[in-house]
mmCIF file of C-alpha atoms and ligand atoms in Angstrom:
data_model
loop_
_atom_site.group_PDB
_atom_site.id
_atom_site.type_symbol
_atom_site.label_atom_id
_atom_site.label_comp_id
_atom_site.label_asym_id
_atom_site.label_seq_id
_atom_site.Cartn_x
_atom_site.Cartn_y
_atom_site.Cartn_z
ATOM 1 C CA MET M 1 -59.008 60.497 -31.914
ATOM 2 C CA THR M 2 -60.267 59.163 -35.094
ATOM 3 C CA ALA M 3 -59.205 55.966 -36.248
ATOM 4 C CA GLN M 4 -57.105 55.185 -39.472
ATOM 5 C CA VAL M 5 -59.150 53.002 -41.729
ATOM 6 C CA ILE M 6 -57.319 49.759 -42.778
ATOM 7 C CA ASP M 7 -58.573 49.428 -46.342
ATOM 8 C CA GLY M 8 -59.041 45.520 -46.756
ATOM 9 C CA LYS M 9 -60.184 45.844 -50.288
ATOM 10 C CA ALA M 10 -57.004 47.694 -51.389
ATOM 11 C CA PHE M 11 -54.906 45.349 -49.223
ATOM 12 C CA ALA M 12 -56.382 42.387 -50.881
ATOM 13 C CA ALA M 13 -55.865 43.846 -54.158
ATOM 14 C CA ARG M 14 -52.096 44.246 -53.417
ATOM 15 C CA VAL M 15 -51.957 40.715 -52.322
ATOM 16 C CA ARG M 16 -53.499 39.267 -55.348
ATOM 17 C CA ALA M 17 -51.339 41.313 -57.572
ATOM 18 C CA GLN M 18 -48.116 39.748 -55.637
ATOM 19 C CA VAL M 19 -49.866 36.288 -56.088
ATOM 20 C CA GLY M 20 -50.278 36.952 -59.831
ATOM 21 C CA GLU M 21 -46.787 38.114 -60.221
ATOM 22 C CA HIS M 22 -45.206 34.934 -58.445
ATOM 23 C CA VAL M 23 -47.418 32.881 -60.343
ATOM 24 C CA GLY M 24 -46.057 34.412 -63.705
ATOM 25 C CA ARG M 25 -42.549 33.724 -62.562
ATOM 26 C CA LEU M 26 -43.449 29.886 -61.675
ATOM 27 C CA LYS M 27 -44.807 29.558 -65.126
ATOM 28 C CA ALA M 28 -42.062 31.302 -66.988
ATOM 29 C CA GLU M 29 -39.163 29.744 -64.901
ATOM 30 C CA HIS M 30 -40.522 26.226 -63.904
ATOM 31 C CA GLY M 31 -43.465 25.631 -66.260
ATOM 32 C CA LEU M 32 -45.556 25.298 -63.097
ATOM 33 C CA VAL M 33 -49.267 26.496 -62.739
ATOM 34 C CA PRO M 34 -50.597 26.402 -59.300
ATOM 35 C CA GLY M 35 -54.189 24.634 -59.291
ATOM 36 C CA LEU M 36 -56.815 24.894 -56.737
ATOM 37 C CA ALA M 37 -59.929 22.666 -56.478
ATOM 38 C CA VAL M 38 -62.972 23.864 -54.827
ATOM 39 C CA VAL M 39 -65.706 21.007 -53.942
ATOM 40 C CA LEU M 40 -69.299 22.229 -53.399
ATOM 41 C CA VAL M 41 -71.868 19.880 -52.137
ATOM 42 C CA GLY M 42 -75.318 20.916 -52.476
ATOM 43 C CA GLU M 43 -76.982 24.478 -53.564
ATOM 44 C CA ASP M 44 -76.605 26.753 -50.580
ATOM 45 C CA PRO M 45 -76.850 30.210 -52.096
ATOM 46 C CA ALA M 46 -74.228 31.829 -49.926
ATOM 47 C CA SER M 47 -71.911 28.977 -50.876
ATOM 48 C CA GLN M 48 -72.554 29.309 -54.378
ATOM 49 C CA VAL M 49 -71.647 33.086 -54.409
ATOM 50 C CA TYR M 50 -68.500 32.168 -52.524
ATOM 51 C CA VAL M 51 -67.443 29.449 -54.777
ATOM 52 C CA ARG M 52 -68.212 31.504 -57.842
ATOM 53 C CA SER M 53 -65.873 34.273 -56.564
ATOM 54 C CA LYS M 54 -63.209 32.149 -55.554
ATOM 55 C CA GLY M 55 -63.032 30.452 -59.062
ATOM 56 C CA LYS M 56 -63.051 33.824 -60.836
ATOM 57 C CA GLN M 57 -60.262 35.264 -58.641
ATOM 58 C CA THR M 58 -58.148 32.253 -58.979
ATOM 59 C CA VAL M 59 -58.091 32.511 -62.665
ATOM 60 C CA GLU M 60 -57.534 36.347 -62.583
ATOM 61 C CA VAL M 61 -54.132 35.765 -60.780
ATOM 62 C CA GLY M 62 -53.119 32.934 -63.454
ATOM 63 C CA MET M 63 -53.878 29.736 -61.547
ATOM 64 C CA LYS M 64 -55.723 26.812 -62.686
ATOM 65 C CA SER M 65 -59.332 26.726 -61.201
ATOM 66 C CA VAL M 66 -61.320 23.284 -60.845
ATOM 67 C CA GLU M 67 -64.724 23.372 -59.454
ATOM 68 C CA HIS M 68 -66.707 20.169 -58.445
ATOM 69 C CA ARG M 69 -70.268 20.778 -57.810
ATOM 70 C CA LEU M 70 -72.107 17.871 -56.289
ATOM 71 C CA GLU M 71 -75.695 16.910 -55.748
ATOM 72 C CA VAL M 72 -76.720 17.575 -52.209
ATOM 73 C CA ASP M 73 -77.467 13.920 -51.620
ATOM 74 C CA THR M 74 -73.906 12.802 -52.561
ATOM 75 C CA SER M 75 -72.837 10.115 -50.339
ATOM 76 C CA GLU M 76 -69.867 10.262 -48.122
ATOM 77 C CA ALA M 77 -68.111 7.442 -50.122
ATOM 78 C CA ASP M 78 -68.377 9.388 -53.220
ATOM 79 C CA LEU M 79 -67.033 12.650 -51.772
ATOM 80 C CA LEU M 80 -64.214 10.861 -50.018
ATOM 81 C CA ALA M 81 -63.487 9.092 -53.632
ATOM 82 C CA LEU M 82 -63.280 12.592 -55.162
ATOM 83 C CA ILE M 83 -61.177 13.942 -52.565
ATOM 84 C CA GLU M 84 -58.816 10.896 -52.899
ATOM 85 C CA ALA M 85 -58.521 11.385 -56.624
ATOM 86 C CA LEU M 86 -57.662 15.137 -55.935
ATOM 87 C CA ASN M 87 -55.135 14.370 -53.454
ATOM 88 C CA ALA M 88 -53.373 12.004 -56.082
ATOM 89 C CA ASP M 89 -53.603 14.727 -58.901
ATOM 90 C CA ALA M 90 -50.338 16.337 -59.213
ATOM 91 C CA SER M 91 -51.856 19.555 -61.157
ATOM 92 C CA ILE M 92 -53.830 20.346 -57.888
ATOM 93 C CA HIS M 93 -52.000 21.908 -55.343
ATOM 94 C CA GLY M 94 -54.869 23.298 -52.891
ATOM 95 C CA ILE M 95 -58.137 21.456 -52.128
ATOM 96 C CA LEU M 96 -61.030 23.529 -50.557
ATOM 97 C CA VAL M 97 -64.374 21.694 -49.509
ATOM 98 C CA GLN M 98 -66.895 24.417 -49.039
ATOM 99 C CA LEU M 99 -68.474 24.437 -45.533
ATOM 100 C CA PRO M 100 -71.106 23.890 -44.214
ATOM 101 C CA LEU M 101 -71.549 20.338 -45.526
ATOM 102 C CA PRO M 102 -75.037 18.900 -46.023
ATOM 103 C CA LYS M 103 -76.033 17.094 -42.324
ATOM 104 C CA HIS M 104 -75.479 13.576 -43.702
ATOM 105 C CA LEU M 105 -71.923 14.162 -44.239
ATOM 106 C CA ASN M 106 -69.361 14.252 -41.419
ATOM 107 C CA GLU M 107 -67.117 17.368 -41.714
ATOM 108 C CA GLU M 108 -64.382 16.103 -39.555
ATOM 109 C CA LEU M 109 -64.003 12.997 -41.600
ATOM 110 C CA VAL M 110 -64.162 14.699 -44.888
ATOM 111 C CA ILE M 111 -61.709 17.468 -43.746
ATOM 112 C CA GLY M 112 -59.443 14.903 -42.461
ATOM 113 C CA SER M 113 -59.290 13.015 -45.702
ATOM 114 C CA ILE M 114 -57.664 16.054 -47.487
ATOM 115 C CA ASP M 115 -53.850 15.776 -47.818
ATOM 116 C CA PRO M 116 -52.687 18.312 -45.078
ATOM 117 C CA ALA M 117 -49.871 19.588 -47.876
ATOM 118 C CA LYS M 118 -52.983 20.572 -50.051
ATOM 119 C CA ASP M 119 -55.336 21.945 -47.071
ATOM 120 C CA VAL M 120 -55.372 25.309 -48.297
ATOM 121 C CA ASP M 121 -58.135 26.146 -45.534
ATOM 122 C CA GLY M 122 -55.805 25.196 -42.857
ATOM 123 C CA PHE M 123 -58.707 22.996 -41.256
ATOM 124 C CA HIS M 124 -56.936 19.609 -41.102
ATOM 125 C CA ILE M 125 -55.842 18.521 -37.672
ATOM 126 C CA SER M 126 -52.264 18.024 -38.762
ATOM 127 C CA ASN M 127 -52.137 21.781 -39.963
ATOM 128 C CA VAL M 128 -53.862 22.865 -36.479
ATOM 129 C CA GLY M 129 -51.309 20.872 -34.565
ATOM 130 C CA LEU M 130 -48.418 22.161 -36.696
ATOM 131 C CA LEU M 131 -49.700 25.909 -36.070
ATOM 132 C CA GLY M 132 -50.131 25.184 -32.443
ATOM 133 C CA THR M 133 -46.716 24.035 -31.920
ATOM 134 C CA GLY M 134 -45.105 26.922 -34.267
ATOM 135 C CA GLN M 135 -44.206 24.828 -37.059
ATOM 136 C CA LYS M 136 -44.783 25.348 -40.833
ATOM 137 C CA SER M 137 -48.271 24.797 -41.746
ATOM 138 C CA MET M 138 -51.253 25.859 -43.840
ATOM 139 C CA VAL M 139 -52.861 28.599 -42.085
ATOM 140 C CA PRO M 140 -56.708 29.392 -42.094
ATOM 141 C CA CYS M 141 -57.198 32.190 -44.591
ATOM 142 C CA THR M 142 -59.276 34.801 -42.526
ATOM 143 C CA PRO M 143 -56.756 34.882 -39.498
ATOM 144 C CA LEU M 144 -53.970 34.931 -41.937
ATOM 145 C CA GLY M 145 -55.582 38.046 -43.637
ATOM 146 C CA CYS M 146 -55.870 39.719 -40.273
ATOM 147 C CA LEU M 147 -52.363 38.989 -39.271
ATOM 148 C CA MET M 148 -51.221 40.508 -42.719
ATOM 149 C CA MET M 149 -53.154 43.477 -42.059
ATOM 150 C CA LEU M 150 -51.794 43.953 -38.352
ATOM 151 C CA ARG M 151 -48.230 43.418 -39.373
ATOM 152 C CA ASP M 152 -48.617 45.826 -42.289
ATOM 153 C CA HIS M 153 -49.977 48.425 -39.887
ATOM 154 C CA HIS M 154 -47.523 47.901 -36.783
ATOM 155 C CA GLY M 155 -44.362 46.296 -38.184
ATOM 156 C CA SER M 156 -43.624 44.226 -35.159
ATOM 157 C CA LEU M 157 -46.265 43.110 -32.881
ATOM 158 C CA SER M 158 -43.937 41.633 -30.113
ATOM 159 C CA GLY M 159 -45.148 42.466 -26.647
ATOM 160 C CA MET M 160 -48.463 43.713 -27.444
ATOM 161 C CA ASP M 161 -51.737 43.015 -25.643
ATOM 162 C CA ALA M 162 -53.934 41.143 -27.972
ATOM 163 C CA VAL M 163 -57.595 40.119 -27.176
ATOM 164 C CA VAL M 164 -59.459 37.729 -29.555
ATOM 165 C CA ILE M 165 -63.137 37.593 -29.042
ATOM 166 C CA GLY M 166 -64.683 34.355 -30.311
ATOM 167 C CA ARG M 167 -63.131 30.781 -29.907
ATOM 168 C CA SER M 168 -64.032 29.185 -33.254
ATOM 169 C CA ASN M 169 -61.831 26.609 -34.922
ATOM 170 C CA ILE M 170 -61.890 28.668 -38.235
ATOM 171 C CA VAL M 171 -60.971 32.135 -36.801
ATOM 172 C CA GLY M 172 -60.510 32.646 -32.997
ATOM 173 C CA LYS M 173 -58.227 29.819 -31.999
ATOM 174 C CA PRO M 174 -55.897 30.006 -35.151
ATOM 175 C CA MET M 175 -55.947 33.692 -34.652
ATOM 176 C CA ALA M 176 -54.622 33.566 -30.878
ATOM 177 C CA GLN M 177 -52.025 30.977 -32.095
ATOM 178 C CA LEU M 178 -50.855 33.301 -34.806
ATOM 179 C CA LEU M 179 -50.695 36.316 -32.465
ATOM 180 C CA LEU M 180 -48.922 34.316 -29.900
ATOM 181 C CA GLY M 181 -46.426 33.177 -32.819
ATOM 182 C CA ASP M 182 -45.710 37.109 -33.270
ATOM 183 C CA SER M 183 -45.042 37.250 -29.455
ATOM 184 C CA CYS M 184 -48.357 39.280 -28.489
ATOM 185 C CA THR M 185 -49.803 38.561 -24.946
ATOM 186 C CA VAL M 186 -52.960 36.693 -26.034
ATOM 187 C CA THR M 187 -56.483 36.472 -24.331
ATOM 188 C CA ILE M 188 -59.200 34.550 -25.949
ATOM 189 C CA ALA M 189 -62.362 35.895 -24.774
ATOM 190 C CA HIS M 190 -65.945 34.232 -25.356
ATOM 191 C CA SER M 191 -69.505 34.178 -24.485
ATOM 192 C CA ARG M 192 -68.680 32.891 -20.747
ATOM 193 C CA THR M 193 -65.879 35.543 -20.269
ATOM 194 C CA LYS M 194 -66.581 37.419 -17.084
ATOM 195 C CA ASP M 195 -66.140 41.444 -17.355
ATOM 196 C CA LEU M 196 -65.420 41.185 -21.026
ATOM 197 C CA ALA M 197 -65.472 45.063 -21.098
ATOM 198 C CA ASP M 198 -62.525 45.087 -18.777
ATOM 199 C CA VAL M 199 -60.621 42.414 -20.685
ATOM 200 C CA VAL M 200 -61.153 44.302 -24.015
ATOM 201 C CA ARG M 201 -59.944 47.517 -22.374
ATOM 202 C CA ARG M 202 -56.672 46.264 -21.612
ATOM 203 C CA ALA M 203 -56.000 45.410 -25.297
ATOM 204 C CA ASP M 204 -53.747 47.109 -27.953
ATOM 205 C CA ILE M 205 -55.111 44.916 -30.509
ATOM 206 C CA VAL M 206 -58.947 43.561 -30.682
ATOM 207 C CA VAL M 207 -59.893 40.997 -33.044
ATOM 208 C CA ALA M 208 -63.698 40.511 -32.964
ATOM 209 C CA ALA M 209 -64.956 37.255 -34.410
ATOM 210 C CA VAL M 210 -68.159 36.340 -32.651
ATOM 211 C CA GLY M 211 -70.880 36.683 -35.262
ATOM 212 C CA ARG M 212 -73.000 39.139 -33.092
ATOM 213 C CA PRO M 213 -73.808 42.268 -34.711
ATOM 214 C CA GLU M 214 -72.226 45.501 -33.338
ATOM 215 C CA MET M 215 -71.610 43.902 -29.892
ATOM 216 C CA VAL M 216 -68.457 45.764 -28.931
ATOM 217 C CA PRO M 217 -68.907 49.327 -28.171
ATOM 218 C CA GLY M 218 -66.622 52.071 -28.280
ATOM 219 C CA ASP M 219 -66.194 52.506 -24.758
ATOM 220 C CA TRP M 220 -64.649 49.114 -24.416
ATOM 221 C CA ILE M 221 -61.789 50.180 -26.621
ATOM 222 C CA LYS M 222 -58.606 51.475 -25.305
ATOM 223 C CA PRO M 223 -57.582 54.867 -26.972
ATOM 224 C CA GLY M 224 -55.382 54.028 -29.829
ATOM 225 C CA ALA M 225 -55.836 50.368 -30.031
ATOM 226 C CA THR M 226 -56.243 48.555 -33.325
ATOM 227 C CA VAL M 227 -59.555 46.909 -34.156
ATOM 228 C CA ILE M 228 -60.008 43.993 -36.471
ATOM 229 C CA ASP M 229 -63.579 43.481 -37.252
ATOM 230 C CA VAL M 230 -64.232 39.812 -38.582
ATOM 231 C CA GLY M 231 -67.719 40.099 -38.229
ATOM 232 C CA ILE M 232 -70.266 40.043 -41.376
ATOM 233 C CA ASN M 233 -73.716 40.266 -39.938
ATOM 234 C CA ARG M 234 -76.663 41.145 -41.999
ATOM 235 C CA VAL M 235 -79.266 43.137 -40.054
ATOM 236 C CA PRO M 236 -82.568 45.089 -41.066
ATOM 237 C CA ASN M 237 -82.229 48.599 -42.617
ATOM 238 C CA GLY M 238 -85.694 50.137 -42.985
ATOM 239 C CA GLU M 239 -87.053 47.908 -45.788
ATOM 240 C CA LYS M 240 -83.676 46.440 -46.836
ATOM 241 C CA THR M 241 -80.701 44.911 -45.108
ATOM 242 C CA ARG M 242 -77.130 46.125 -44.523
ATOM 243 C CA LEU M 243 -73.781 44.552 -43.361
ATOM 244 C CA VAL M 244 -72.442 45.261 -40.132
ATOM 245 C CA GLY M 245 -69.570 44.011 -38.113
ATOM 246 C CA ASP M 246 -68.994 42.533 -34.477
ATOM 247 C CA VAL M 247 -67.983 46.093 -33.392
ATOM 248 C CA ASP M 248 -70.135 49.218 -33.269
ATOM 249 C CA TYR M 249 -68.143 51.083 -35.978
ATOM 250 C CA ASP M 250 -68.772 54.626 -35.239
ATOM 251 C CA SER M 251 -68.205 54.634 -31.618
ATOM 252 C CA CYS M 252 -65.078 52.426 -31.953
ATOM 253 C CA ALA M 253 -63.568 54.416 -34.799
ATOM 254 C CA ALA M 254 -63.972 57.632 -32.584
ATOM 255 C CA VAL M 255 -61.549 55.978 -29.802
ATOM 256 C CA ALA M 256 -59.135 53.329 -31.848
ATOM 257 C CA GLY M 257 -55.963 54.126 -33.554
ATOM 258 C CA ALA M 258 -56.897 51.905 -36.425
ATOM 259 C CA ILE M 259 -59.925 49.939 -37.631
ATOM 260 C CA THR M 260 -60.942 47.665 -40.273
ATOM 261 C CA PRO M 261 -64.593 48.645 -41.882
ATOM 262 C CA VAL M 262 -67.463 46.334 -42.859
ATOM 263 C CA PRO M 263 -67.704 45.632 -45.549
ATOM 264 C CA GLY M 264 -64.152 46.225 -46.904
ATOM 265 C CA GLY M 265 -62.126 45.230 -44.171
ATOM 266 C CA VAL M 266 -61.140 41.609 -43.236
ATOM 267 C CA GLY M 267 -63.724 40.179 -45.970
ATOM 268 C CA PRO M 268 -61.738 40.725 -49.062
ATOM 269 C CA MET M 269 -58.604 39.219 -47.480
ATOM 270 C CA THR M 270 -60.179 35.727 -47.122
ATOM 271 C CA ILE M 271 -59.999 34.893 -50.674
ATOM 272 C CA ALA M 272 -56.807 36.722 -51.232
ATOM 273 C CA CYS M 273 -55.195 34.653 -48.524
ATOM 274 C CA LEU M 274 -56.723 31.306 -50.288
ATOM 275 C CA LEU M 275 -54.749 32.304 -53.358
ATOM 276 C CA ALA M 276 -51.738 33.100 -51.236
ATOM 277 C CA ASN M 277 -51.812 29.546 -49.711
ATOM 278 C CA THR M 278 -52.570 27.795 -52.944
ATOM 279 C CA LEU M 279 -49.289 29.437 -54.244
ATOM 280 C CA THR M 280 -47.546 28.489 -51.108
ATOM 281 C CA ALA M 281 -48.744 24.739 -51.347
ATOM 282 C CA CYS M 282 -47.513 24.745 -55.021
ATOM 283 C CA CYS M 283 -43.972 26.113 -53.944
ATOM 284 C CA ARG M 284 -43.569 23.695 -51.167
ATOM 285 C CA ALA M 285 -44.826 20.769 -53.513
ATOM 286 C CA ASN M 286 -42.074 21.525 -55.847
ATOM 287 C CA GLY M 287 -39.163 22.244 -53.344
ATOM 288 C CA LEU M 288 -39.325 26.119 -54.302
ATOM 289 C CA PRO M 289 -38.758 29.015 -51.962
ATOM 290 C CA GLU M 290 -42.176 30.079 -50.584
ATOM 291 C CA PRO M 291 -43.481 33.682 -51.543
ATOM 292 C CA GLU M 292 -42.151 36.217 -49.131
ATOM 293 C CA GLY M 293 -44.733 38.233 -47.050
ATOM 294 C CA LEU M 294 -47.472 35.875 -48.061
ATOM 295 C CA THR M 295 -47.397 33.171 -45.352
ATOM 296 C CA ALA M 296 -47.422 33.309 -41.509
HETATM 297 N N1 GUN U 301 -67.565 28.517 -45.679
HETATM 298 C C1 GUN U 301 -67.482 30.055 -45.243
HETATM 299 N N2 GUN U 301 -66.164 30.423 -45.354
HETATM 300 C C2 GUN U 301 -65.587 29.228 -45.660
HETATM 301 C C3 GUN U 301 -64.067 29.101 -45.791
HETATM 302 O O1 GUN U 301 -63.269 29.908 -45.488
HETATM 303 N N3 GUN U 301 -63.514 27.838 -46.173
HETATM 304 C C4 GUN U 301 -64.586 26.842 -46.167
HETATM 305 N N4 GUN U 301 -63.814 25.599 -46.815
HETATM 306 N N5 GUN U 301 -65.864 26.901 -46.283
HETATM 307 C C5 GUN U 301 -66.249 28.106 -45.836
#
C-alpha cells in the first residue's frame, strides 16, 4: 500500500479562508475585528521567524495584529504588567506569549497571568483542566490541527485505537485528551514505554510528537493506519541541512493508509489554528455563535 498524503499546507489554507470569511461577517454584521497580541521577549531567531509569520497571517485573514517585542532582560514585573494591560484591552481577544522565555522569567507564572478566555495557546491550567474534563476550552493549536486533519480524513474517530508518542504539555497530553474526547482508545507512549514497536503496531492512528528524527520505522506501522507526524527536526544533509519528522517517511508511507509529510503536514496547521482560536475567543467574548468546524 502507498499512503494517501494528507496535505497540511492546502488544509491550512482552507482553514485560513474559512477564518477570513467569518472575520468578514463579524465586521459587516457586528462591527467586530478579532485582535491577536503576540509578546516576544528577547531575540531568539527561530521565535522571531514564528512571530513574523503569525503577524502576517493574522493581518491576511482581516484580524488586528499587535506585536510587543521586549528586551531580553525585561523584568517579570514589566512582562506581567503588559499582560495585565492586554487582559483589560477589549480590542484584544487572543494573547500569545512566545516560548521559550529567557531563563529569569517564570513561564508558569507568566502563562498563568493570561486571562484564560484570551489564552489562544491553550496553555493556562484552567484550559488544561477544562479540556481534561471535556468542557469548552481553548485548545492548543498543534493538537487541534492534528484533530482537524484526522476528522477530515476519517469522519468519525469513534472506537479507533490511537497511540500518541510523546507526553509534552503542548502536544502529547492535549492530543491524547482530544482523541479521547472523540472516543478513541488512547495510549500515551514515551521514552520509558516498554516494547514501543508492539504498542505502535496496535494503532489505527499514530501521532508522533517526540522530537527525535525519523525514530518510527515503517515496520512499526499497522497496514492502513493513519500517521500524523508532528516532528520538525533539522538534520545534516551533505553540506546543508534538511527537515525531517519523527517518523521515517518513506518506510511508513509504504505501509500506512494516510500520512502527513514534513514539511507541509502538521506545521502549517499550527498558525491556522491560532487564527481559528482567536476567532473563537472573539465570538465567545461577544456572546456570538462559535465558528463551525474550527473548534474541538
Ligand atoms: N514556541 C514554539 N511554538 C510555540 C507555540 O505554539 N506557542 C508559543 N506560545 N510559543 C511557541
